Coordinates of N, CA and C in Angstrom, one line a residue:
X272 N -66.4 -11.2 -94.0 CA -67.1 -10.4 -94.1 C -66.5 -9.4 -95.7
X273 N -67.6 -9.1 -96.3 CA -67.4 -8.5 -97.7 C -67.2 -6.8 -97.4
X274 N -66.6 -6.3 -98.4 CA -65.9 -4.7 -98.4 C -66.2 -4.1 -99.9
X275 N -66.6 -2.8 -100.0 CA -66.8 -2.1 -101.2 C -65.7 -1.2 -101.5
X276 N -64.6 -1.5 -102.5 CA -63.5 -1.0 -102.2 C -63.7 0.4 -103.4
X277 N -62.7 1.3 -102.4 CA -63.1 2.6 -102.9 C -62.9 3.3 -104.4
X278 N -61.9 2.4 -105.2 CA -61.6 2.6 -106.3 C -62.6 2.2 -106.9
X279 N -63.1 0.9 -107.1 CA -63.7 0.1 -108.1 C -65.3 0.3 -107.7
X280 N -65.2 0.7 -106.9 CA -66.7 0.2 -106.0 C -67.1 -1.3 -106.2
X281 N -66.3 -2.0 -106.2 CA -66.4 -3.5 -106.6 C -66.2 -4.0 -104.5
X282 N -67.4 -5.1 -104.8 CA -67.4 -5.9 -103.6 C -66.3 -7.1 -103.7
X283 N -65.4 -7.0 -102.6 CA -64.5 -8.1 -102.3 C -64.9 -8.7 -100.8
X284 N -64.4 -9.9 -101.0 CA -64.4 -10.5 -99.5 C -65.6 -11.7 -99.6
X285 N -66.1 -11.8 -98.4 CA -66.9 -13.1 -98.4 C -68.5 -12.4 -97.1
X286 N -69.2 -13.3 -98.2 CA -70.7 -13.2 -97.8 C -71.4 -14.3 -96.9
X287 N -71.3 -15.0 -96.3 CA -72.0 -16.3 -95.6 C -71.0 -17.3 -96.3
X288 N -71.4 -18.0 -97.0 CA -70.2 -18.9 -97.7 C -69.9 -18.8 -99.7
X289 N -70.5 -17.6 -99.7 CA -70.1 -16.9 -101.2 C -68.7 -16.4 -100.7
X290 N -67.5 -15.9 -101.6 CA -66.0 -15.3 -101.7 C -66.4 -14.2 -102.9
X291 N -66.5 -13.4 -102.7 CA -66.3 -12.3 -104.1 C -64.8 -12.1 -104.2
X292 N -64.5 -11.6 -105.8 CA -63.0 -11.2 -106.0 C -63.1 -10.8 -107.3
X293 N -61.9 -9.7 -107.4 CA -61.8 -9.0 -108.8 C -60.8 -9.9 -109.3
X294 N -60.9 -10.3 -110.7 CA -59.3 -10.7 -111.6 C -59.8 -10.0 -113.0
X295 N -58.8 -8.9 -113.2 CA -58.9 -8.3 -114.6 C -59.8 -7.6 -114.6
X296 N -60.1 -6.4 -113.8 CA -61.1 -6.1 -113.8 C -63.0 -6.4 -113.9
X297 N -63.2 -7.7 -113.8 CA -64.2 -8.6 -113.7 C -64.3 -9.4 -112.5
X298 N -65.8 -8.9 -111.8 CA -65.9 -9.7 -110.3 C -66.2 -10.9 -110.6
X299 N -66.1 -11.8 -109.7 CA -66.0 -13.2 -109.6 C -66.8 -13.7 -108.4
X300 N -67.5 -14.6 -108.4 CA -67.7 -15.2 -107.2 C -67.7 -17.0 -107.0
X301 N -67.5 -16.9 -105.9 CA -67.3 -19.0 -105.7 C -67.5 -19.1 -104.8
X302 N -67.9 -20.0 -104.1 CA -68.1 -20.7 -102.9 C -66.6 -21.3 -102.1
X303 N -67.0 -20.9 -100.6 CA -65.8 -20.9 -99.7 C -65.4 -22.5 -99.7
X304 N -64.2 -22.8 -100.2 CA -64.1 -24.8 -99.5 C -64.2 -24.8 -98.4
X305 N -65.0 -26.7 -98.3 CA -65.1 -26.7 -96.9 C -63.8 -27.3 -96.3
X306 N -64.0 -27.5 -94.8 CA -62.7 -27.8 -94.2 C -62.2 -29.1 -95.0
X307 N -60.6 -29.1 -95.1 CA -60.2 -30.4 -95.4 C -59.7 -30.9 -94.4
X308 N -60.0 -32.4 -94.6 CA -60.1 -33.4 -93.9 C -59.2 -34.5 -94.2
X309 N -58.2 -34.4 -93.4 CA -57.0 -35.9 -94.0 C -57.3 -36.9 -93.6
X310 N -57.9 -37.6 -94.6 CA -58.3 -39.2 -94.6 C -56.9 -40.3 -93.8
X311 N -57.5 -40.8 -92.7 CA -56.4 -41.5 -92.0 C -57.1 -42.7 -91.7
X312 N -57.5 -43.5 -92.5 CA -58.3 -44.7 -92.2 C -56.9 -45.6 -92.6
X313 N -57.2 -47.1 -92.0 CA -55.9 -48.0 -92.0 C -55.6 -47.9 -93.9
X314 N -56.5 -48.5 -94.4 CA -56.4 -48.6 -95.7 C -55.9 -47.2 -96.3
X315 N -56.0 -46.0 -95.9 CA -55.5 -45.2 -96.7 C -53.9 -44.8 -96.2
X316 N -54.0 -44.8 -95.1 CA -52.3 -45.0 -94.4 C -51.6 -46.3 -95.2
X317 N -52.1 -47.3 -95.2 CA -51.2 -48.0 -95.9 C -50.9 -48.0 -97.4
X318 N -51.6 -47.5 -98.3 CA -52.1 -47.2 -99.6 C -50.8 -45.5 -99.7
X319 N -50.7 -44.4 -98.3 CA -49.6 -43.8 -98.5 C -48.4 -44.2 -98.5
X320 N -47.8 -45.3 -97.5 CA -47.0 -46.0 -97.3 C -46.3 -46.6 -98.6
X321 N -47.3 -47.7 -99.2 CA -47.0 -48.3 -100.3 C -46.5 -47.2 -101.4
X322 N -46.8 -46.0 -101.4 CA -46.5 -45.1 -102.6 C -45.4 -44.2 -102.1
X323 N -45.0 -44.0 -100.7 CA -43.8 -43.3 -100.0 C -42.7 -44.6 -100.2
X324 N -42.8 -46.0 -100.4 CA -42.1 -46.7 -100.5 C -41.3 -47.0 -101.6
X325 N -42.8 -46.9 -102.9 CA -42.1 -47.0 -104.1 C -41.8 -46.1 -105.0
X326 N -41.9 -44.8 -104.1 CA -41.2 -43.4 -104.8 C -39.8 -43.8 -104.3
X327 N -39.6 -43.7 -103.2 CA -38.4 -44.1 -102.9 C -37.2 -45.0 -103.9
X328 N -37.9 -46.0 -103.7 CA -37.6 -47.3 -104.7 C -37.0 -46.7 -106.1
X329 N -38.2 -46.3 -106.4 CA -37.8 -45.4 -108.1 C -36.8 -44.4 -108.3
X330 N -36.3 -43.8 -107.3 CA -35.0 -42.6 -107.1 C -34.0 -43.5 -107.3
X331 N -34.1 -44.3 -106.8 CA -32.8 -45.3 -106.8 C -32.4 -46.2 -108.2
X332 N -33.2 -46.0 -109.0 CA -33.0 -46.2 -110.2 C -32.0 -45.0 -110.9
X333 N -32.1 -44.3 -110.5 CA -31.9 -43.2 -111.4 C -30.4 -43.2 -112.5
X334 N -29.5 -43.9 -111.6 CA -27.9 -44.2 -112.3 C -27.9 -45.1 -113.2
X335 N -29.0 -46.2 -113.5 CA -28.9 -47.5 -114.0 C -30.2 -47.7 -114.9
X336 N -29.6 -48.6 -115.7 CA -30.2 -49.0 -117.0 C -31.9 -48.8 -116.9
X337 N -32.5 -49.0 -115.6 CA -33.5 -49.2 -115.4 C -34.2 -47.9 -115.5
X338 N -33.6 -46.6 -115.3 CA -34.5 -45.9 -115.8 C -34.7 -45.3 -117.1
X339 N -33.9 -45.8 -118.0 CA -34.4 -45.6 -119.3 C -35.3 -47.0 -119.6
X340 N -35.1 -47.8 -119.1 CA -36.7 -48.9 -119.8 C -37.6 -48.2 -119.4
X341 N -38.1 -47.6 -117.8 CA -39.2 -47.1 -117.9 C -39.5 -45.9 -118.5
X342 N -38.5 -45.2 -119.2 CA -39.0 -43.7 -120.1 C -39.3 -44.1 -121.3
X343 N -38.5 -45.7 -122.0 CA -38.8 -46.2 -123.2 C -40.4 -46.7 -123.0
X344 N -40.5 -47.4 -121.6 CA -42.2 -48.1 -121.8 C -43.0 -47.0 -121.6
X345 N -42.9 -46.0 -121.2 CA -43.9 -44.7 -120.6 C -43.8 -44.2 -121.9
X346 N -42.9 -44.1 -123.4 CA -43.2 -43.5 -124.1 C -44.4 -44.0 -125.4
X347 N -45.1 -42.6 -125.5 CA -46.0 -42.6 -126.2 C -47.5 -43.3 -125.2
X348 N -47.2 -43.1 -124.3 CA -48.7 -43.7 -123.5 C -49.2 -42.1 -122.8
X349 N -48.3 -40.9 -122.8 CA -49.3 -40.0 -121.9 C -48.6 -39.8 -120.7
X350 N -47.9 -40.7 -120.4 CA -47.6 -41.2 -118.9 C -45.9 -40.5 -119.0
X351 N -45.3 -40.4 -117.8 CA -43.7 -40.5 -117.5 C -43.4 -41.6 -116.8
X352 N -42.2 -41.6 -117.0 CA -41.7 -42.6 -116.3 C -41.8 -43.1 -114.9
X353 N -41.7 -42.2 -113.8 CA -42.4 -42.3 -112.7 C -43.8 -43.0 -112.8
X354 N -44.5 -42.7 -113.2 CA -45.8 -42.7 -113.5 C -46.2 -44.5 -113.7
X355 N -45.2 -44.7 -114.5 CA -46.0 -46.3 -115.3 C -44.9 -47.0 -114.0
X356 N -43.9 -46.4 -113.4 CA -43.0 -47.4 -112.5 C -44.0 -47.6 -111.3
X357 N -44.6 -46.7 -111.0 CA -45.4 -46.7 -110.1 C -46.7 -47.5 -110.0
X358 N -47.2 -47.4 -111.2 CA -48.3 -48.2 -111.4 C -48.3 -49.7 -111.6
X359 N -46.8 -50.2 -112.2 CA -46.3 -51.5 -112.2 C -46.0 -52.3 -111.0
X360 N -45.7 -51.3 -110.0 CA -44.7 -51.8 -108.5 C -45.4 -51.4 -107.3
X361 N -46.5 -50.1 -107.0 CA -46.7 -50.1 -106.0 C -47.6 -51.1 -104.8
X362 N -48.0 -52.4 -105.4 CA -48.3 -53.1 -104.6 C -47.5 -54.1 -104.1
X363 N -46.4 -54.0 -104.8 CA -45.2 -54.8 -104.2 C -44.7 -54.3 -103.0
X364 N -45.0 -53.3 -102.7 CA -44.7 -52.8 -101.6 C -45.4 -52.6 -100.1
X365 N -44.8 -52.7 -98.4 CA -45.7 -52.7 -97.5 C -46.0 -51.9 -97.1
X366 N -46.8 -51.7 -95.7 CA -46.9 -50.6 -94.8 C -45.6 -50.0 -94.1
X367 N -44.5 -50.8 -93.6 CA -43.3 -50.0 -93.7 C -42.6 -49.8 -94.7
X368 N -43.0 -49.6 -95.6 CA -42.6 -48.8 -96.8 C -41.6 -49.0 -97.3
X369 N -41.2 -50.5 -97.4 CA -40.0 -51.7 -98.3 C -41.0 -52.6 -98.7
X370 N -40.0 -53.4 -99.5 CA -40.7 -54.4 -100.5 C -41.5 -55.5 -99.6
X371 N -42.6 -55.6 -99.6 CA -43.3 -57.0 -98.9 C -43.3 -58.2 -99.9
X372 N -43.5 -58.1 -101.3 CA -43.4 -59.0 -102.0 C -42.7 -58.8 -103.1
X373 N -41.8 -59.4 -103.0 CA -40.6 -59.6 -104.1 C -40.9 -60.0 -105.4
X374 N -41.9 -60.8 -105.6 CA -42.5 -61.6 -106.5 C -43.5 -60.7 -107.5
X375 N -43.7 -59.2 -106.9 CA -44.5 -58.5 -107.5 C -43.3 -57.5 -108.1
X376 N -42.3 -57.2 -107.8 CA -41.6 -56.4 -108.4 C -41.5 -56.5 -110.1
X377 N -41.7 -55.2 -110.6 CA -41.3 -55.4 -111.9 C -40.3 -54.6 -112.3
X378 N -39.3 -54.7 -112.9 CA -38.3 -53.9 -113.4 C -38.4 -53.4 -115.0
X379 N -39.3 -54.0 -115.7 CA -39.4 -53.7 -117.4 C -41.1 -54.0 -117.5
X380 N -41.5 -53.8 -118.5 CA -43.0 -54.1 -119.2 C -42.5 -53.5 -120.9
X381 N -43.7 -54.4 -121.6 CA -43.6 -54.0 -122.8 C -44.2 -55.0 -123.7
X382 N -43.5 -54.8 -125.0 CA -44.5 -55.9 -125.9 C -43.8 -57.2 -126.2
X383 N -42.4 -56.7 -126.1 CA -41.4 -58.0 -126.4 C -41.8 -59.1 -125.8
X384 N -41.9 -60.4 -126.5 CA -42.4 -61.9 -125.7 C -41.2 -62.1 -124.7
X385 N -41.4 -62.8 -123.6 CA -40.5 -63.3 -122.7 C -40.3 -64.8 -123.1
X386 N -39.3 -65.2 -123.5 CA -39.1 -66.9 -123.9 C -39.9 -67.9 -122.9
X387 N -40.3 -69.1 -123.4 CA -40.8 -70.2 -123.0 C -39.7 -70.8 -121.9
X388 N -40.2 -71.8 -120.8 CA -39.0 -72.4 -120.5 C -37.6 -71.9 -119.9
X389 N -38.1 -70.6 -118.9 CA -36.8 -69.8 -118.4 C -36.6 -70.9 -117.0
X390 N -35.4 -71.0 -116.9 CA -34.9 -71.7 -115.7 C -33.6 -71.1 -115.6
X391 N -33.1 -71.6 -113.9 CA -31.7 -70.9 -113.2 C -31.3 -71.6 -112.5
X392 N -30.1 -71.9 -112.3 CA -29.2 -72.3 -111.2 C -27.6 -72.1 -111.1
X393 N -27.2 -72.1 -110.0 CA -26.0 -71.5 -109.8 C -25.0 -73.1 -109.3
X394 N -23.7 -72.7 -110.0 CA -22.5 -73.6 -109.3 C -22.0 -73.8 -108.4
X395 N -22.0 -72.0 -107.8 CA -21.4 -71.9 -106.6 C -22.1 -70.6 -106.3
X396 N -21.7 -70.0 -105.0 CA -22.3 -68.5 -104.4 C -22.5 -67.6 -105.6
X397 N -21.8 -67.7 -106.3 CA -21.9 -66.5 -107.3 C -22.3 -66.9 -108.7
X398 N -22.0 -68.0 -109.5 CA -21.8 -68.3 -111.0 C -23.3 -69.0 -111.3
X399 N -24.0 -68.2 -112.0 CA -25.1 -68.9 -112.3 C -25.2 -68.8 -114.2
X400 N -26.3 -69.6 -113.9 CA -26.7 -70.2 -115.4 C -28.2 -70.0 -115.9
X401 N -28.7 -69.2 -117.2 CA -30.1 -69.0 -117.3 C -30.4 -69.9 -118.5
X402 N -31.1 -70.3 -119.0 CA -31.5 -71.2 -120.2 C -33.1 -71.1 -120.2
X403 N -33.4 -71.0 -121.6 CA -34.3 -70.8 -122.4 C -34.8 -71.4 -123.8
X404 N -36.4 -71.2 -124.2 CA -36.2 -71.9 -125.3 C -36.3 -71.0 -126.3
X405 N -35.7 -71.5 -127.6 CA -35.9 -70.4 -128.8 C -36.4 -71.2 -129.9
X406 N -37.4 -70.8 -130.5 CA -37.6 -71.4 -131.9 C -37.3 -71.1 -133.3
X407 N -36.6 -71.0 -133.7 CA -36.1 -70.2 -135.4 C -37.3 -69.7 -136.0
X408 N -38.3 -70.5 -135.8 CA -39.7 -70.1 -136.6 C -40.6 -69.3 -135.9
X409 N -40.6 -69.9 -134.8 CA -41.6 -68.8 -134.2 C -41.2 -67.4 -133.5
X410 N -39.7 -67.4 -133.3 CA -39.1 -66.2 -132.6 C -37.9 -65.5 -133.8
X411 N -38.6 -65.6 -135.2 CA -37.8 -65.2 -136.0 C -37.7 -63.4 -136.0
X412 N -38.9 -62.7 -135.5 CA -38.3 -61.6 -135.3 C -37.5 -60.9 -134.0
X413 N -37.0 -61.9 -133.0 CA -36.4 -61.5 -132.0 C -35.3 -62.3 -131.5
X414 N -34.6 -62.7 -132.6 CA -33.3 -63.4 -132.4 C -32.5 -62.4 -131.6
X415 N -32.0 -61.3 -132.2 CA -30.9 -60.3 -131.6 C -31.2 -59.7 -130.1
X416 N -32.2 -60.0 -129.5 CA -33.0 -59.4 -128.4 C -31.7 -59.8 -127.6
X417 N -31.6 -58.6 -126.6 CA -30.7 -58.8 -125.4 C -31.3 -59.0 -124.1
X418 N -30.4 -59.7 -123.5 CA -30.7 -60.3 -121.9 C -30.2 -59.3 -120.9
X419 N -31.2 -59.0 -120.2 CA -30.5 -58.1 -118.8 C -31.5 -58.9 -117.6
X420 N -30.4 -59.0 -116.6 CA -30.6 -59.6 -115.2 C -30.6 -58.5 -114.0
X421 N -31.5 -58.4 -113.5 CA -31.7 -57.8 -112.1 C -31.5 -58.3 -111.0
X422 N -30.4 -58.3 -110.0 CA -30.3 -58.8 -109.0 C -30.2 -57.6 -108.1
X423 N -31.1 -58.3 -106.7 CA -31.5 -57.8 -106.0 C -31.1 -58.0 -104.3
X424 N -31.0 -57.6 -103.4 CA -30.6 -58.4 -102.1 C -31.4 -57.2 -100.9
X425 N -31.9 -58.0 -100.4 CA -33.5 -57.3 -98.9 C -32.4 -56.2 -98.8
X426 N -33.4 -55.4 -98.7 CA -32.8 -53.6 -98.3 C -31.5 -53.3 -98.6
X427 N -31.4 -53.4 -99.9 CA -30.8 -53.1 -101.2 C -31.0 -52.4 -102.2
X428 N -30.5 -52.0 -103.0 CA -30.9 -51.4 -104.1 C -30.7 -52.1 -105.8
X429 N -31.7 -52.3 -106.3 CA -31.4 -53.3 -107.6 C -30.2 -53.1 -108.4
X430 N -29.2 -53.7 -109.0 CA -28.2 -53.7 -109.8 C -28.6 -54.5 -111.0
X431 N -28.4 -54.1 -112.2 CA -28.5 -54.4 -113.2 C -27.4 -55.1 -114.1
X432 N -27.4 -56.5 -114.6 CA -26.2 -56.9 -115.6 C -26.6 -57.1 -116.8
X433 N -26.1 -56.0 -117.3 CA -26.4 -56.0 -119.3 C -25.9 -57.0 -119.5
X434 N -26.2 -57.9 -120.0 CA -25.6 -59.3 -120.8 C -25.5 -59.4 -122.4
X435 N -24.4 -59.5 -123.0 CA -24.3 -59.0 -124.5 C -24.7 -60.7 -125.1
X436 N -26.0 -61.0 -124.5 CA -26.1 -62.4 -124.9 C -27.7 -62.2 -125.7
X437 N -27.7 -62.7 -127.0 CA -29.0 -62.7 -127.8 C -29.8 -63.8 -127.2
X438 N -31.0 -63.7 -127.7 CA -32.2 -64.7 -127.5 C -32.1 -66.1 -128.1
X439 N -31.3 -65.8 -129.4 CA -30.9 -67.1 -130.2 C -30.2 -68.0 -129.6
X440 N -29.2 -67.3 -128.7 CA -28.1 -68.0 -127.6 C -28.6 -69.3 -126.8
X441 N -29.7 -69.1 -126.3 CA -30.3 -70.0 -125.5 C -29.9 -70.1 -124.2
X442 N -28.9 -69.7 -123.6 CA -28.2 -69.8 -122.1 C -27.2 -68.7 -122.0
X443 N -27.3 -68.1 -120.9 CA -26.2 -67.4 -120.6 C -25.8 -67.7 -119.3
X444 N -24.1 -67.5 -118.8 CA -23.7 -67.6 -117.7 C -23.2 -66.0 -117.2
X445 N -23.4 -66.0 -116.0 CA -22.9 -64.9 -115.7 C -22.8 -64.9 -114.0
X446 N -22.1 -63.8 -113.4 CA -21.5 -63.9 -111.8 C -22.1 -62.9 -111.2
X447 N -23.0 -63.1 -109.9 CA -23.8 -62.0 -109.3 C -22.9 -61.1 -108.9
X448 N -23.2 -59.9 -108.5 CA -22.3 -59.0 -107.5 C -21.8 -59.1 -106.3
X449 N -22.5 -60.3 -105.8 CA -22.6 -60.4 -103.9 C -22.9 -61.6 -104.5
X450 N -22.9 -62.6 -103.0 CA -22.7 -64.0 -102.6 C -24.2 -64.2 -102.9
X451 N -25.0 -65.4 -103.0 CA -26.2 -65.7 -103.1 C -26.8 -65.9 -102.0
X452 N -27.7 -65.5 -101.4 CA -28.5 -65.9 -100.2 C -30.0 -66.1 -100.0
X453 N -30.3 -66.4 -99.1 CA -32.1 -66.4 -99.0 C -32.5 -65.1 -99.3
X454 N -31.6 -64.3 -99.1 CA -32.2 -62.7 -99.2 C -31.6 -62.1 -100.6
X455 N -31.1 -62.9 -101.6 CA -31.1 -62.5 -102.7 C -31.9 -63.3 -103.5
X456 N -32.9 -62.2 -104.7 CA -33.9 -62.2 -105.8 C -33.0 -61.6 -106.7
X457 N -33.7 -62.4 -107.9 CA -33.2 -62.5 -109.5 C -34.1 -62.5 -110.3
X458 N -34.0 -61.4 -111.5 CA -35.1 -61.1 -112.2 C -34.6 -61.4 -113.3
X459 N -35.1 -61.6 -114.7 CA -34.5 -61.1 -116.2 C -35.7 -60.3 -117.0
X460 N -35.2 -60.1 -118.2 CA -36.4 -59.2 -119.2 C -35.1 -58.8 -120.2
X461 N -35.9 -59.0 -121.5 CA -35.3 -58.8 -122.8 C -35.5 -57.3 -123.0
X462 N -34.4 -57.0 -123.9 CA -34.8 -55.5 -125.0 C -34.4 -55.9 -126.1
X463 N -34.3 -54.9 -127.3 CA -34.2 -55.1 -128.3 C -32.7 -54.5 -128.4
X464 N -32.4 -54.9 -129.5 CA -30.7 -54.1 -129.8 C -30.8 -53.0 -130.1
X465 N -31.5 -52.0 -130.1 CA -31.6 -50.2 -130.1 C -32.0 -49.8 -128.6
X466 N -32.4 -50.6 -128.0 CA -32.8 -50.4 -126.4 C -34.0 -49.6 -126.7
X467 N -35.2 -49.5 -127.7 CA -36.1 -48.8 -127.2 C -37.6 -49.8 -127.0
X468 N -37.4 -51.0 -127.0 CA -38.5 -52.1 -126.3 C -37.7 -53.0 -125.5
X469 N -39.1 -53.4 -124.9 CA -38.8 -54.3 -123.5 C -39.6 -55.6 -123.5
X470 N -39.4 -56.3 -122.8 CA -40.1 -57.5 -122.6 C -40.7 -57.4 -120.7
X471 N -41.8 -57.8 -120.5 CA -42.3 -57.9 -119.3 C -41.3 -58.8 -118.2
X472 N -41.4 -58.1 -116.5 CA -40.2 -59.0 -116.3 C -40.5 -60.5 -115.7
X473 N -39.4 -61.1 -115.3 CA -39.5 -62.5 -115.0 C -38.9 -62.9 -113.8
X474 N -39.9 -63.1 -113.1 CA -38.9 -63.7 -111.6 C -38.9 -64.9 -111.0
X475 N -37.4 -65.1 -111.0 CA -36.8 -66.4 -110.5 C -37.5 -66.9 -109.0
X476 N -38.2 -67.5 -108.7 CA -38.8 -67.7 -107.3 C -37.8 -68.6 -106.9
X477 N -36.7 -69.6 -107.1 CA -35.6 -70.2 -106.5 C -34.6 -70.0 -107.6
X478 N -33.2 -70.5 -106.6 CA -32.1 -70.1 -107.2 C -31.3 -71.1 -107.1
X479 N -31.5 -72.9 -107.6 CA -31.2 -73.8 -107.2 C -29.6 -73.9 -107.4
X480 N -29.3 -75.1 -106.6 CA -27.8 -75.2 -106.6 C -27.8 -76.6 -107.6
X481 N -26.5 -76.0 -108.7 CA -27.1 -77.2 -110.0 C -26.5 -78.6 -109.2
X482 N -26.9 -80.1 -109.8 CA -26.3 -80.9 -109.3 C -25.1 -81.7 -110.0
X483 N -24.1 -82.1 -109.3 CA -22.7 -82.3 -109.5 C -22.8 -83.5 -110.7

């Protein structure tokens, strides 16, 4: 129902599906919004769950190097770090809001190249060796890039190994924070010396025991 105010003789309220209102002395009219229907199809509920799980996962990077990585990835894109992380990772999560596809997790992104021939093996429950190819002519612009390794155990948050190993060294030895098991997932990426540019993430599908 609409009414006319005594002081301004203006019509305010609703008439049918139209809402009349005054703002800064000017009368306006707009259509009433329709009823809000909370969509609850299986597909929409699944996407909400993935979004919720991915958001919670991102929050756990607050005090790690990973938060800085995504800020740099987002720089000059018009997006923030959280949006970039969500864009790259939302499809790694399942309907139960946890990681469903560890191979899809991305802890970095960017224009720096990943080296060819990335391999990993372990000597025992913690000590690992990563090796890669390096060509002094082809990789002339990236010899000082540093290696980062992300360690993830199911139902825990990621931990970052910031290794002072340059790309030109072709190998890196490091020890995991916890014993390696079937629920251990390792990833690596590269960053330049000034920590302003990074590479995509490489996921190690297996962590085999080195032959004696």
